[in-house]
């Protein structure tokens, strides 16, 4: 760790006080492990989902997805890449992704790449060792980003590396998995994607949890655990404490290989419970204004207009955020090219507030405080505490930033997607002293 980071950490430890503070702990450099920041581009946003999902080897047809709207599942896994991917994917195209999203399905993207050399079983012959795990984690993450973009999975999406069950009695194998996942995480973050990992409860989850606070490895943003006990709970896991991946960062495969029939269509699936980031996919809406609609660099008419959209033209909307009130709505839509338009002039389901079909625009960063970080009712420590504190490594889902009370190196405060505020000093993003693009300013 660099000298200035060590001095910062020492200063923080020396200045810890009793009640009335943020429950402050050691800060981590904006670029250091374990909480490496995602370098979000302009056209990005995170999407998360809570509820049930399923995964099946081959992406189902759109007709099957229409039929399965009769089920309680609302998320479907897609094996979108990887040299160990076993099934052909005749349906998995960019148009399928858009149409599945338009039907109301959230997508859980899984990359089935090389496996640890000590993986149980003879299948999946392409593997990595401790010596080449970081190299493969990097190259496969780059390939995952390329394939995700080709399918229309926008930056801010979470991409999950499949790490199958392995023999963790081999210490070299444990090192290999940690190196692979760390390289996977840092490479995805550099391209503006969140990093997830699918793991078995008795191998990958245990080892990644054991290294959760290690400064040698980048921490993934979310975990998807396999434990076929029929229970959907996302807490009380036996091999990872509840404080690890605690803020909308968990999924569980709770039932394995079985057939289900919905709407007259039978599929062979695994069943999942989720409260985790998934793919961000844009949705098509129309311009409803009678004159050309300005697209701006931020959610207000104070921002420059960089292009216009003709009446009746189609927009690709990826998320919604707070902005200047126009007509009956203070909601602005962020388009997939990164520009903003007033939702009042767009054919989304609501002209007065947020639309449930679209996610809130959010740019998550991991909490770097050494202990739990208090959220507050406003942008300063003089505001009262609000709701549960965010544990170290939890994702702060930042919607916008605002000047507030100065703390340490910054006066920037982050408004979370639940309306609470945290100091930007303890959120891993591009800066802990100034604004972090492309997060907009709060109105």
XYZ file of C-alpha atoms in Angstrom:
443
model
C 0.000 0.000 0.000
C 1.321 3.449 -0.886
C 2.706 5.715 1.842
C -0.045 8.327 1.677
C -2.660 5.584 2.095
C -0.870 4.291 5.195
C -0.755 7.820 6.605
C -4.462 8.280 5.892
C -5.302 5.042 7.650
C -3.152 5.940 10.653
C -4.801 9.338 10.898
C -8.247 7.846 10.823
C -7.415 5.380 13.572
C -6.044 8.171 15.730
C -9.133 10.309 15.252
C -11.802 7.718 15.999
C -14.126 9.147 18.607
C -17.130 7.963 20.570
C -20.793 8.346 19.640
C -22.011 10.950 17.208
C -19.741 10.116 14.271
C -20.251 7.951 11.232
C -18.867 4.863 12.997
C -15.757 5.580 10.996
C -13.067 3.015 10.295
C -10.048 2.683 8.104
C -10.409 4.157 4.651
C -9.156 2.303 1.620
C -7.537 4.006 -1.334
C -9.840 4.544 -4.298
C -7.757 2.091 -6.346
C -6.668 -0.459 -3.730
C -7.909 -3.912 -2.892
C -10.261 -5.136 -1.668
C -12.750 -2.404 -2.685
C -11.699 -1.480 -6.220
C -13.968 1.093 -7.913
C -15.967 0.552 -11.079
C -15.038 3.056 -13.783
C -18.567 3.708 -15.025
C -18.882 5.252 -18.492
C -21.589 7.769 -19.337
C -24.075 5.218 -20.697
C -24.260 3.029 -17.606
C -26.405 2.172 -14.618
C -26.830 -0.711 -12.224
C -29.964 -2.852 -12.016
C -30.859 -5.051 -9.096
C -33.654 -7.499 -8.489
C -35.356 -9.071 -5.487
C -37.378 -12.263 -5.843
C -37.205 -15.650 -7.523
C -35.416 -16.669 -10.691
C -34.390 -19.764 -12.587
C -31.465 -20.949 -14.637
C -31.483 -23.404 -17.483
C -28.684 -24.497 -19.762
C -30.055 -23.030 -23.003
C -31.759 -19.639 -22.967
C -35.508 -20.334 -23.373
C -37.454 -19.187 -26.385
C -39.461 -15.992 -26.119
C -42.635 -18.056 -26.368
C -41.494 -20.045 -23.324
C -40.791 -16.839 -21.430
C -44.257 -15.543 -22.268
C -45.759 -18.754 -20.930
C -43.617 -18.643 -17.795
C -45.010 -15.252 -16.851
C -47.597 -17.450 -15.095
C -44.871 -18.546 -12.656
C -43.486 -16.724 -9.623
C -40.095 -16.400 -11.364
C -39.102 -13.014 -12.770
C -35.377 -13.468 -13.467
C -33.777 -15.861 -15.922
C -30.116 -16.799 -16.078
C -28.248 -16.653 -19.388
C -24.941 -18.430 -20.086
C -23.591 -15.698 -22.322
C -19.985 -16.846 -22.793
C -16.977 -18.866 -21.674
C -14.950 -21.684 -23.217
C -16.465 -24.248 -20.833
C -20.046 -23.318 -21.667
C -21.748 -26.612 -22.452
C -24.976 -25.736 -24.258
C -25.611 -24.118 -27.589
C -27.516 -20.852 -27.446
C -29.661 -20.523 -30.581
C -31.971 -17.986 -28.918
C -29.386 -15.768 -27.266
C -29.081 -12.678 -29.456
C -29.267 -8.948 -28.799
C -32.862 -8.894 -30.043
C -33.759 -11.769 -27.675
C -32.229 -9.801 -24.791
C -34.282 -6.725 -25.632
C -37.500 -8.695 -26.145
C -37.045 -10.718 -22.956
C -36.498 -7.499 -21.043
C -39.581 -5.944 -22.650
C -41.584 -8.956 -21.419
C -40.566 -8.042 -17.884
C -37.740 -10.536 -17.374
C -34.551 -9.531 -15.591
C -31.399 -11.286 -16.810
C -28.690 -12.933 -14.691
C -25.605 -13.156 -16.972
C -23.220 -16.054 -16.272
C -19.837 -16.631 -17.882
C -18.686 -20.275 -17.802
C -14.960 -19.957 -18.339
C -11.963 -21.945 -17.134
C -12.294 -23.815 -13.855
C -9.839 -24.334 -10.979
C -7.461 -27.245 -11.561
C -8.844 -29.092 -8.521
C -12.473 -28.949 -9.638
C -14.350 -32.125 -8.759
C -15.203 -34.361 -11.720
C -13.664 -34.880 -15.125
C -15.904 -32.509 -17.069
C -14.862 -28.992 -18.087
C -11.278 -29.739 -19.139
C -10.112 -26.129 -19.542
C -8.703 -25.091 -16.178
C -6.379 -22.648 -14.433
C -3.664 -22.987 -11.793
C -2.279 -20.603 -9.196
C 0.405 -19.469 -11.639
C -1.910 -18.529 -14.514
C -5.204 -17.795 -12.716
C -4.764 -14.011 -12.749
C -3.938 -14.012 -16.454
C -7.001 -16.078 -17.293
C -9.202 -14.043 -14.950
C -8.153 -10.923 -16.838
C -8.516 -12.305 -20.359
C -11.841 -13.988 -19.664
C -13.251 -10.840 -18.053
C -12.287 -8.894 -21.185
C -14.026 -11.505 -23.314
C -17.076 -11.325 -21.040
C -17.276 -7.553 -21.468
C -17.055 -7.891 -25.252
C -19.802 -10.509 -25.358
C -21.979 -8.591 -22.898
C -21.799 -5.437 -24.998
C -22.646 -7.380 -28.156
C -25.829 -8.638 -26.464
C -26.859 -5.195 -25.216
C -25.942 -5.808 -21.555
C -24.968 -2.256 -20.678
C -22.148 -1.114 -18.380
C -23.313 -1.192 -14.778
C -24.566 -4.747 -15.355
C -23.305 -7.463 -13.034
C -21.548 -10.330 -14.823
C -21.124 -13.574 -12.868
C -18.144 -15.910 -13.250
C -19.115 -19.563 -12.770
C -16.694 -21.245 -10.331
C -17.808 -24.833 -9.849
C -17.262 -26.895 -6.689
C -13.612 -27.770 -6.084
C -11.346 -29.531 -3.599
C -10.290 -26.801 -1.207
C -7.957 -29.113 0.716
C -5.355 -28.081 -1.886
C -3.981 -24.721 -0.717
C -2.727 -23.911 -4.204
C -6.238 -24.270 -5.530
C -7.610 -21.843 -2.965
C -4.985 -19.320 -4.068
C -5.855 -19.945 -7.724
C -9.563 -19.234 -7.179
C -8.863 -16.047 -5.257
C -6.455 -14.810 -7.931
C -8.884 -15.601 -10.736
C -11.823 -13.874 -9.038
C -9.687 -10.872 -8.078
C -8.487 -10.392 -11.665
C -12.045 -10.954 -12.962
C -13.303 -8.267 -10.584
C -10.680 -5.622 -11.345
C -10.966 -6.105 -15.098
C -14.753 -5.832 -15.076
C -14.551 -2.755 -12.863
C -12.141 -1.120 -15.313
C -14.809 -1.505 -18.009
C -17.648 -0.223 -15.834
C -19.261 -3.572 -14.987
C -20.011 -5.083 -11.590
C -18.352 -8.398 -10.766
C -20.332 -11.346 -9.481
C -19.363 -14.964 -8.913
C -21.323 -18.226 -8.754
C -19.828 -20.511 -6.111
C -20.542 -23.618 -4.051
C -21.192 -23.005 -0.364
C -18.429 -25.417 0.716
C -15.645 -24.199 -1.570
C -15.765 -20.868 -3.401
C -18.021 -19.088 -0.939
C -15.955 -20.205 2.029
C -12.646 -19.151 0.470
C -13.876 -15.790 -0.830
C -15.478 -15.050 2.516
C -12.233 -15.910 4.299
C -10.403 -13.360 2.112
C -13.235 -10.767 2.211
C -11.065 -8.119 3.902
C -7.726 -9.153 2.428
C -5.802 -6.346 0.740
C -4.239 -8.917 -1.601
C -7.450 -9.589 -3.534
C -10.187 -7.475 -5.082
C -13.538 -8.297 -3.536
C -16.362 -9.255 -5.943
C -19.514 -7.160 -5.711
C -21.967 -10.041 -5.378
C -22.067 -13.774 -4.698
C -24.484 -16.406 -5.998
C -24.276 -19.487 -3.817
C -25.280 -23.047 -4.661
C -26.882 -24.875 -1.736
C -29.724 -27.203 -2.674
C -31.572 -27.284 0.630
C -34.882 -25.938 -0.680
C -34.610 -22.773 1.445
C -34.737 -19.364 -0.194
C -33.194 -17.372 2.673
C -30.320 -15.065 1.765
C -29.050 -14.844 5.338
C -27.908 -17.437 7.842
C -25.537 -19.067 5.370
C -23.182 -21.478 7.155
C -19.985 -20.513 5.292
C -20.253 -16.705 5.102
C -21.365 -14.265 7.831
C -24.372 -12.045 7.229
C -22.077 -8.993 7.203
C -20.406 -10.175 3.979
C -22.136 -9.123 0.733
C -24.948 -7.741 2.846
C -26.457 -4.894 0.782
C -28.418 -6.354 -2.143
C -25.406 -8.546 -3.037
C -26.640 -12.121 -2.661
C -28.322 -14.845 -4.665
C -28.858 -18.491 -3.827
C -29.463 -21.508 -6.028
C -31.696 -23.361 -3.585
C -32.963 -26.224 -5.745
C -31.106 -28.150 -8.408
C -31.973 -29.971 -11.599
C -35.747 -30.518 -11.907
C -38.641 -30.013 -14.349
C -41.352 -27.391 -13.972
C -44.300 -26.564 -16.220
C -45.906 -23.146 -16.484
C -48.330 -21.958 -19.129
C -48.127 -25.381 -20.739
C -44.361 -25.172 -21.269
C -42.005 -27.528 -19.444
C -38.389 -26.575 -18.741
C -35.578 -28.270 -16.866
C -34.276 -25.700 -14.395
C -32.471 -24.832 -11.190
C -34.329 -22.427 -8.862
C -32.829 -19.255 -7.410
C -33.600 -16.614 -4.808
C -32.130 -13.180 -5.456
C -31.473 -9.807 -3.911
C -28.587 -8.861 -6.139
C -27.391 -6.825 -9.127
C -28.238 -8.241 -12.551
C -28.050 -7.005 -16.163
C -29.007 -3.510 -17.263
C -30.889 -3.531 -20.563
C -32.514 -0.529 -22.254
C -36.236 -0.380 -23.068
C -37.913 1.343 -25.992
C -40.292 4.300 -25.490
C -41.582 7.094 -27.727
C -41.143 10.863 -27.643
C -44.568 12.327 -26.845
C -43.791 16.037 -27.234
C -45.131 17.958 -30.225
C -41.726 19.526 -30.858
C -38.191 18.148 -30.810
C -37.105 16.867 -27.388
C -33.712 17.994 -26.127
C -31.320 15.373 -24.772
C -28.958 16.897 -22.211
C -25.773 16.015 -20.366
C -27.612 16.088 -17.023
C -31.156 15.920 -15.600
C -32.006 19.618 -15.859
C -32.453 22.314 -18.477
C -29.352 23.940 -16.966
C -27.248 21.262 -18.627
C -26.262 21.647 -22.294
C -28.430 20.055 -24.965
C -26.284 17.786 -27.118
C -28.895 16.417 -29.496
C -32.619 16.417 -30.226
C -35.190 13.672 -30.790
C -38.097 14.171 -33.168
C -41.703 13.768 -32.003
C -42.708 10.107 -32.150
C -39.137 8.831 -32.394
C -37.936 5.877 -30.335
C -35.711 6.296 -27.289
C -33.672 3.591 -25.554
C -34.187 4.265 -21.842
C -32.008 2.405 -19.333
C -32.969 4.031 -16.016
C -34.649 6.960 -14.291
C -33.330 9.570 -11.860
C -34.248 12.735 -9.975
C -34.046 16.059 -11.760
C -35.660 19.398 -12.501
C -39.454 19.338 -12.464
C -40.957 19.651 -15.933
C -44.728 19.678 -16.242
C -46.020 17.165 -13.690
C -42.801 15.187 -13.261
C -39.382 15.647 -11.652
C -38.220 12.335 -13.141
C -35.618 12.293 -15.911
C -34.751 9.341 -18.118
C -31.169 8.350 -18.835
C -30.747 6.970 -22.334
C -28.328 4.230 -23.318
C -26.035 6.846 -24.918
C -25.703 8.561 -21.522
C -27.851 11.633 -22.193
C -30.904 12.705 -20.188
C -34.426 13.660 -21.255
C -37.391 14.793 -19.198
C -39.697 11.861 -18.531
C -42.684 14.188 -18.919
C -42.211 13.925 -22.695
C -41.632 10.167 -22.873
C -44.230 7.378 -23.174
C -43.229 5.612 -19.959
C -46.140 4.301 -17.826
C -46.116 7.324 -15.483
C -45.974 11.039 -16.237
C -45.786 12.045 -12.570
C -43.227 9.710 -10.980
C -40.975 6.720 -11.441
C -42.132 3.785 -13.563
C -41.804 0.316 -12.030
C -40.678 -1.153 -15.350
C -37.466 0.872 -15.206
C -34.699 0.761 -12.572
C -33.491 3.833 -10.710
C -30.196 5.137 -12.090
C -27.501 3.987 -9.669
C -23.722 3.762 -9.631
C -22.729 1.352 -6.842
C -19.456 1.541 -4.974
C -18.272 -0.654 -2.140
C -18.129 0.827 1.352
C -14.499 1.220 2.448
C -15.000 2.127 6.126
C -13.388 -0.345 8.490
C -16.646 -0.734 10.391
C -20.279 -0.074 9.562
C -21.008 3.270 7.878
C -24.029 5.188 9.135
C -26.416 6.615 6.570
C -28.123 9.921 7.380
C -31.237 11.895 6.523
C -29.234 14.630 4.795
C -25.777 15.452 3.418
C -23.885 15.944 6.653
C -23.021 14.449 10.007
C -25.338 16.926 11.723
C -28.280 15.060 10.208
C -29.766 12.176 12.142
C -28.837 8.579 11.414
C -31.280 6.708 9.195
C -31.885 2.999 8.792
C -29.311 0.228 9.057
C -25.636 1.064 8.691
C -23.768 -0.189 5.606
C -21.129 -2.814 6.460
C -17.657 -2.845 4.974
C -17.847 -4.125 1.411
C -21.569 -3.415 1.151
C -22.673 -1.698 -2.042
C -23.699 1.932 -1.734
C -26.186 2.351 -4.589
C -25.493 6.025 -5.394
C -28.096 7.937 -7.416
C -26.626 11.442 -7.231
C -24.116 13.626 -5.403
C -24.404 16.943 -3.563
C -22.200 19.358 -1.640
C -22.681 19.007 2.101
C -20.688 19.169 5.291
C -16.970 18.660 4.742
C -15.629 15.414 6.089
C -11.953 14.466 5.733
C -10.960 15.188 2.134
C -14.389 15.899 0.658
C -17.619 17.821 0.998
C -19.354 15.508 -1.499
C -22.209 13.383 -0.170
C -23.975 10.565 -1.966
C -27.729 10.186 -2.090
C -28.549 6.485 -2.162
C -31.417 4.965 -4.091
C -33.390 4.618 -0.848
C -33.126 8.383 -0.161
C -30.471 8.185 2.565
C -27.086 9.933 2.476
C -23.494 8.793 3.084
C -20.201 10.641 2.885
C -18.476 9.999 -0.422
C -15.173 9.606 1.450
C -16.140 6.045 2.336
C -17.445 4.897 -1.053
C -15.098 3.333 -3.618
C -15.502 5.341 -6.807
C -13.353 7.575 -8.987
C -12.580 10.116 -6.273
C -12.854 10.609 -2.531
C -12.160 14.339 -2.806
C -14.464 15.533 -5.602
C -17.291 14.507 -7.923
C -17.255 11.084 -9.563
C -18.473 10.981 -13.153
C -20.976 9.963 -14.466
C -22.973 10.354 -11.234
C -25.249 13.411 -11.678
C -25.637 16.265 -9.210
C -28.674 16.001 -6.945
C -31.355 18.601 -7.708
